[in-house]
Tab-separated table of C-alpha atoms and ligand atoms in Angstrom:
chain	number	residue	atom	x	y	z
A	1	MET	CA	0.774	-172.108	59.081
A	2	TYR	CA	0.467	-175.826	59.805
A	3	ASP	CA	3.520	-177.949	60.497
A	4	VAL	CA	1.723	-180.841	58.835
A	5	LEU	CA	-1.595	-181.035	57.037
A	6	ILE	CA	-3.064	-184.459	56.221
A	7	VAL	CA	-5.485	-184.620	53.315
A	8	GLY	CA	-8.139	-187.352	53.620
A	9	ALA	CA	-9.562	-189.040	56.738
A	10	GLY	CA	-9.797	-192.682	55.666
A	11	ALA	CA	-7.661	-195.528	56.989
A	12	ALA	CA	-4.277	-193.998	56.138
A	13	GLY	CA	-5.076	-190.359	56.931
A	14	MET	CA	-6.615	-191.071	60.330
A	15	SER	CA	-3.824	-193.498	61.292
A	16	CYS	CA	-1.261	-190.862	60.384
A	17	ALA	CA	-3.138	-188.254	62.446
A	18	LEU	CA	-3.397	-190.577	65.481
A	19	VAL	CA	0.314	-191.357	65.584
A	20	LEU	CA	1.267	-187.695	65.090
A	21	GLY	CA	-1.221	-186.666	67.770
A	22	SER	CA	0.146	-189.260	70.174
A	23	ALA	CA	3.607	-187.668	70.025
A	24	LYS	CA	2.419	-184.603	71.916
A	25	THR	CA	4.594	-185.390	74.957
A	26	LYS	CA	7.808	-185.514	72.932
A	27	SER	CA	9.717	-182.262	73.134
A	28	PHE	CA	10.385	-182.171	69.384
A	29	ALA	CA	6.652	-182.462	68.643
A	30	GLU	CA	5.506	-179.915	71.198
A	31	ASN	CA	3.728	-176.930	69.720
A	32	LYS	CA	3.530	-178.493	66.273
A	33	ARG	CA	0.345	-177.575	64.493
A	34	ILE	CA	-1.273	-180.648	62.973
A	35	GLY	CA	-4.342	-180.524	60.729
A	36	LEU	CA	-6.525	-183.163	59.106
A	37	ILE	CA	-8.829	-182.353	56.221
A	38	ALA	CA	-11.428	-184.751	57.590
A	39	HIS	CA	-13.309	-185.553	54.385
A	40	GLN	CA	-14.733	-189.099	54.524
A	41	ARG	CA	-17.536	-189.261	51.999
A	42	THR	CA	-15.579	-191.211	49.382
A	43	SER	CA	-13.611	-193.448	51.754
A	44	HIS	CA	-13.571	-197.120	50.850
A	45	LEU	CA	-14.362	-197.667	54.506
A	46	GLN	CA	-17.909	-196.445	53.861
A	47	THR	CA	-18.921	-199.844	52.451
A	48	ALA	CA	-16.275	-202.161	53.898
A	49	LEU	CA	-16.940	-205.009	56.326
A	50	PHE	CA	-14.004	-206.490	58.223
A	51	ASN	CA	-13.496	-210.106	59.256
A	52	ASN	CA	-9.782	-210.411	58.537
A	53	VAL	CA	-8.121	-207.610	60.485
A	54	LEU	CA	-6.120	-208.394	63.624
A	55	GLY	CA	-7.599	-206.563	66.615
A	56	LEU	CA	-10.941	-205.755	64.972
A	57	ALA	CA	-13.954	-207.815	66.043
A	58	PRO	CA	-15.231	-209.855	63.063
A	59	GLY	CA	-18.116	-208.013	61.417
A	60	THR	CA	-16.745	-204.540	62.169
A	61	LEU	CA	-18.128	-201.984	59.738
A	62	GLY	CA	-15.851	-199.512	58.008
A	63	SER	CA	-18.533	-196.857	58.416
A	64	ASP	CA	-18.238	-197.275	62.209
A	65	ILE	CA	-14.443	-196.999	62.022
A	66	LEU	CA	-14.839	-193.677	60.204
A	67	ILE	CA	-16.918	-192.275	63.074
A	68	GLN	CA	-14.886	-193.852	65.886
A	69	GLY	CA	-11.569	-192.779	64.393
A	70	LYS	CA	-12.581	-189.132	64.468
A	71	GLU	CA	-13.925	-189.517	68.019
A	72	GLN	CA	-10.681	-191.175	69.162
A	73	LEU	CA	-8.659	-188.315	67.699
A	74	ASP	CA	-10.918	-185.736	69.265
A	75	THR	CA	-10.897	-187.372	72.707
A	76	LEU	CA	-7.225	-188.292	73.021
A	77	TYR	CA	-5.516	-185.734	70.815
A	78	PRO	CA	-7.773	-182.706	70.519
A	79	HIS	CA	-4.822	-180.542	69.459
A	80	VAL	CA	-5.061	-182.254	66.046
A	81	GLU	CA	-7.373	-179.898	64.184
A	82	GLN	CA	-10.059	-181.720	62.239
A	83	ILE	CA	-11.243	-179.600	59.344
A	84	GLU	CA	-14.778	-180.622	58.474
A	85	ASN	CA	-16.933	-180.235	55.378
A	86	GLU	CA	-14.113	-179.270	53.043
A	87	LYS	CA	-12.577	-181.076	50.102
A	88	VAL	CA	-9.160	-180.253	48.703
A	89	LYS	CA	-9.173	-178.726	45.241
A	90	SER	CA	-5.514	-177.889	44.713
A	91	ILE	CA	-2.058	-178.019	46.192
A	92	SER	CA	0.898	-175.929	45.135
A	93	LYS	CA	4.425	-175.271	46.327
A	94	SER	CA	5.116	-172.109	48.290
A	95	SER	CA	8.262	-170.558	49.741
A	96	GLU	CA	7.664	-172.216	53.120
A	97	GLY	CA	6.030	-175.457	52.021
A	98	PHE	CA	2.660	-175.911	50.374
A	99	THR	CA	-0.557	-174.011	49.806
A	100	VAL	CA	-3.637	-176.214	50.059
A	101	THR	CA	-6.892	-174.844	48.715
A	102	THR	CA	-10.197	-176.454	49.633
A	103	THR	CA	-13.772	-175.841	48.589
A	104	LYS	CA	-13.914	-173.202	51.364
A	105	LYS	CA	-10.476	-171.948	52.420
A	106	THR	CA	-6.761	-171.769	51.751
A	107	TYR	CA	-4.239	-173.281	54.162
A	108	HIS	CA	-0.460	-173.068	54.400
A	109	THR	CA	1.603	-175.988	55.605
A	110	LYS	CA	5.249	-176.953	55.872
A	111	ILE	CA	4.492	-180.638	55.227
A	112	ALA	CA	1.540	-182.148	53.337
A	113	VAL	CA	0.422	-185.792	53.466
A	114	ILE	CA	-1.915	-186.898	50.677
A	115	ALA	CA	-4.132	-189.839	51.699
A	116	VAL	CA	-7.096	-189.625	49.351
A	117	GLY	CA	-7.208	-193.218	48.081
A	118	TYR	CA	-6.194	-194.729	44.746
A	119	THR	CA	-9.200	-193.991	42.556
A	120	ASN	CA	-8.477	-192.357	39.223
A	121	LEU	CA	-11.251	-189.849	39.973
A	122	ILE	CA	-8.692	-187.722	41.841
A	123	THR	CA	-9.340	-184.058	41.117
A	124	ILE	CA	-6.637	-182.293	43.131
A	125	GLU	CA	-4.851	-179.816	40.884
A	126	GLY	CA	-1.103	-179.754	41.310
A	127	LEU	CA	-0.624	-183.504	41.694
A	128	GLU	CA	-0.941	-184.380	37.987
A	129	SER	CA	2.774	-184.757	37.372
A	130	TYR	CA	3.067	-187.478	40.052
A	131	ILE	CA	0.117	-189.607	38.886
A	132	GLU	CA	0.943	-192.976	37.311
A	133	PRO	CA	-0.887	-196.304	36.930
A	134	HIS	CA	-0.951	-198.139	40.270
A	135	PRO	CA	1.888	-200.700	40.312
A	136	LYS	CA	0.086	-203.326	42.432
A	137	THR	CA	-3.472	-203.641	41.082
A	138	VAL	CA	-5.078	-205.126	37.972
A	139	ALA	CA	-4.847	-202.748	35.010
A	140	GLU	CA	-8.609	-202.937	34.194
A	141	LYS	CA	-9.468	-201.075	37.389
A	142	GLU	CA	-7.348	-198.099	36.340
A	143	ARG	CA	-6.169	-197.375	39.869
A	144	ILE	CA	-3.428	-194.807	40.334
A	145	TRP	CA	-0.555	-193.984	42.655
A	146	LEU	CA	1.492	-190.885	43.245
A	147	LYS	CA	5.024	-191.849	42.323
A	148	ASN	CA	7.027	-191.890	45.508
A	149	GLU	CA	9.981	-193.457	47.243
A	150	ASP	CA	9.145	-194.872	50.643
A	151	HIS	CA	6.080	-192.544	50.776
A	152	LYS	CA	8.056	-189.392	49.939
A	153	ILE	CA	7.070	-187.644	46.709
A	154	GLU	CA	9.423	-184.730	47.207
A	155	ASP	CA	10.726	-182.755	50.176
A	156	GLY	CA	7.778	-182.011	52.457
A	157	LEU	CA	5.254	-183.877	50.297
A	158	TYR	CA	4.200	-187.390	51.321
A	159	VAL	CA	1.577	-189.875	50.145
A	160	ALA	CA	-0.020	-192.579	52.314
A	161	GLY	CA	-2.373	-195.537	51.887
A	162	THR	CA	-3.484	-197.128	48.639
A	163	LEU	CA	-2.480	-193.975	46.733
A	164	ALA	CA	1.110	-194.633	47.827
A	165	GLY	CA	1.110	-197.818	45.739
A	166	TRP	CA	0.039	-200.356	48.349
A	167	ARG	CA	-2.568	-203.046	47.813
A	168	SER	CA	-5.995	-202.398	49.258
A	169	GLN	CA	-6.079	-203.972	52.708
A	170	PHE	CA	-7.114	-202.014	55.779
A	171	ALA	CA	-4.040	-203.002	57.819
A	172	ILE	CA	-1.692	-202.010	55.004
A	173	ALA	CA	-3.336	-198.587	54.595
A	174	CYS	CA	-3.210	-197.953	58.361
A	175	GLY	CA	0.428	-199.065	58.470
A	176	SER	CA	1.291	-196.761	55.600
A	177	GLY	CA	-0.270	-193.766	57.382
A	178	ALA	CA	1.541	-194.673	60.599
A	179	GLN	CA	4.817	-195.025	58.711
A	180	VAL	CA	4.487	-191.535	57.244
A	181	ALA	CA	3.715	-190.173	60.717
A	182	THR	CA	6.948	-191.651	62.087
A	183	ASP	CA	8.853	-190.241	59.096
A	184	VAL	CA	7.502	-186.786	59.967
A	185	LEU	CA	8.381	-187.288	63.644
A	186	THR	CA	11.882	-188.348	62.620
A	187	LEU	CA	12.229	-185.148	60.575
A	188	TRP	CA	11.065	-183.056	63.542
A	189	ASN	CA	13.590	-184.952	65.692
A	190	ASP	CA	16.477	-183.787	63.456
A	191	GLY	CA	16.725	-187.124	61.673
A	192	LYS	CA	16.855	-189.283	64.804
A	193	HIS	CA	14.490	-192.237	64.254
A	194	SER	CA	11.262	-191.859	66.226
A	195	HIS	CA	8.137	-193.750	67.141
A	196	VAL	CA	5.504	-193.408	69.863
A	197	HIS	CA	4.642	-196.218	72.297
A	198	ASP	CA	2.353	-196.261	75.315
A	199	LYS	CA	2.940	-198.760	78.129
A	200	ASN	CA	0.698	-200.280	80.751
B	1	FAD	C1	-16.474	-202.942	49.833
B	1	FAD	C2	-15.086	-202.982	50.449
B	1	FAD	C3	-14.735	-204.006	51.291
B	1	FAD	C4	-13.463	-204.073	51.860
B	1	FAD	N1	-13.157	-205.121	52.664
B	1	FAD	C5	-11.921	-205.212	53.188
B	1	FAD	C6	-11.583	-206.310	54.027
B	1	FAD	O1	-12.388	-207.201	54.257
B	1	FAD	N2	-10.318	-206.346	54.544
B	1	FAD	C7	-9.392	-205.380	54.311
B	1	FAD	O2	-8.288	-205.449	54.849
B	1	FAD	N3	-9.678	-204.340	53.501
B	1	FAD	C8	-10.918	-204.235	52.930
B	1	FAD	N4	-11.234	-203.168	52.127
B	1	FAD	C9	-10.162	-202.199	51.759
B	1	FAD	C10	-9.970	-201.009	52.727
B	1	FAD	O3	-11.200	-200.412	53.034
B	1	FAD	C11	-9.036	-200.018	52.022
B	1	FAD	O4	-7.812	-200.680	51.729
B	1	FAD	C12	-8.720	-198.775	52.835
B	1	FAD	O5	-9.901	-198.080	53.173
B	1	FAD	C13	-7.805	-197.853	52.024
B	1	FAD	O6	-7.451	-196.762	52.846
B	1	FAD	P1	-6.978	-195.361	52.227
B	1	FAD	O7	-6.721	-194.471	53.388
B	1	FAD	O8	-5.897	-195.571	51.233
B	1	FAD	O9	-8.243	-194.819	51.399
B	1	FAD	P2	-9.711	-194.470	51.931
B	1	FAD	O10	-10.045	-195.200	53.173
B	1	FAD	O11	-10.604	-194.633	50.754
B	1	FAD	O12	-9.575	-192.937	52.345
B	1	FAD	C14	-9.402	-191.883	51.426
B	1	FAD	C15	-9.976	-190.626	52.076
B	1	FAD	O13	-9.685	-189.464	51.306
B	1	FAD	C16	-10.848	-188.631	51.260
B	1	FAD	N5	-10.745	-187.770	50.083
B	1	FAD	C17	-10.880	-188.112	48.780
B	1	FAD	N6	-10.711	-187.034	47.986
B	1	FAD	C18	-10.450	-185.981	48.813
B	1	FAD	C19	-10.170	-184.605	48.598
B	1	FAD	N7	-10.111	-184.073	47.374
B	1	FAD	N8	-9.966	-183.815	49.686
B	1	FAD	C20	-9.977	-184.344	50.945
B	1	FAD	N9	-10.232	-185.648	51.196
B	1	FAD	C21	-10.469	-186.448	50.148
B	1	FAD	C22	-12.017	-189.624	51.223
B	1	FAD	O14	-13.252	-189.060	51.593
B	1	FAD	C23	-11.522	-190.678	52.202
B	1	FAD	O15	-11.884	-190.389	53.527
B	1	FAD	C24	-12.505	-203.069	51.554
B	1	FAD	C25	-12.870	-202.020	50.721
B	1	FAD	C26	-14.139	-201.961	50.164
B	1	FAD	C27	-14.496	-200.837	49.233
């Protein structure tokens, strides 16, 4: 049983995983089991080139961020389990949270974060009832969002990144994933607002 399982390892999913992983020294986050379905093949980062993101050197490739993000997670927060070579096929409610079925296995989680991007090619069974036209893109592109309020779809089910209804900018997607992470930390902290900062 995972405490939180993040689906999708693009900008939003990896940012969410990094912030959750970084909370390991907080007593309320100790012993929490965090998983990331680390699928990256269809990430928009695969073809992106960044000149307009604060903190990224101009010319940074999204494909490099995909690799470095996983390495950063693995090096700093190895307790975040990265589940490789699996794609999520379905998600359904269970008595304790959610059952997530991939191309290879079935996982159980108390909280699920969906961060699979806003393409209408989404094929995850169980999410159909939340899918609506994306509110902040041009209609011709037929992008979608999962209807949510402040990233929450329903109790225990969150959406992050472009699929949460945000416009497609790297910083926005990362911020959305980080926001969901702090919402989860706040839940774990009995509703007391939480964030994670390092100091030099
Ligand atoms: C060509 C291009 C250029 C860009 N240039 C810029 C730029 O200059 N500046 C800027 O700010 N932004 C730019 N962007 C936008 C930026 O890349 C996106 O806004 C950002 O990647 C969106 O993040 P996301 O996490 O919502 O989705 P993504 O990064 O697309 O991540 C979604 C993840 O979900 C995974 N996934 C999908 N389906 C499943 C499934 N069933 N199971 C498990 N995992 C799944 C995918 O493999 C992927 O890793 C560009 C995008 C493109 C395509």
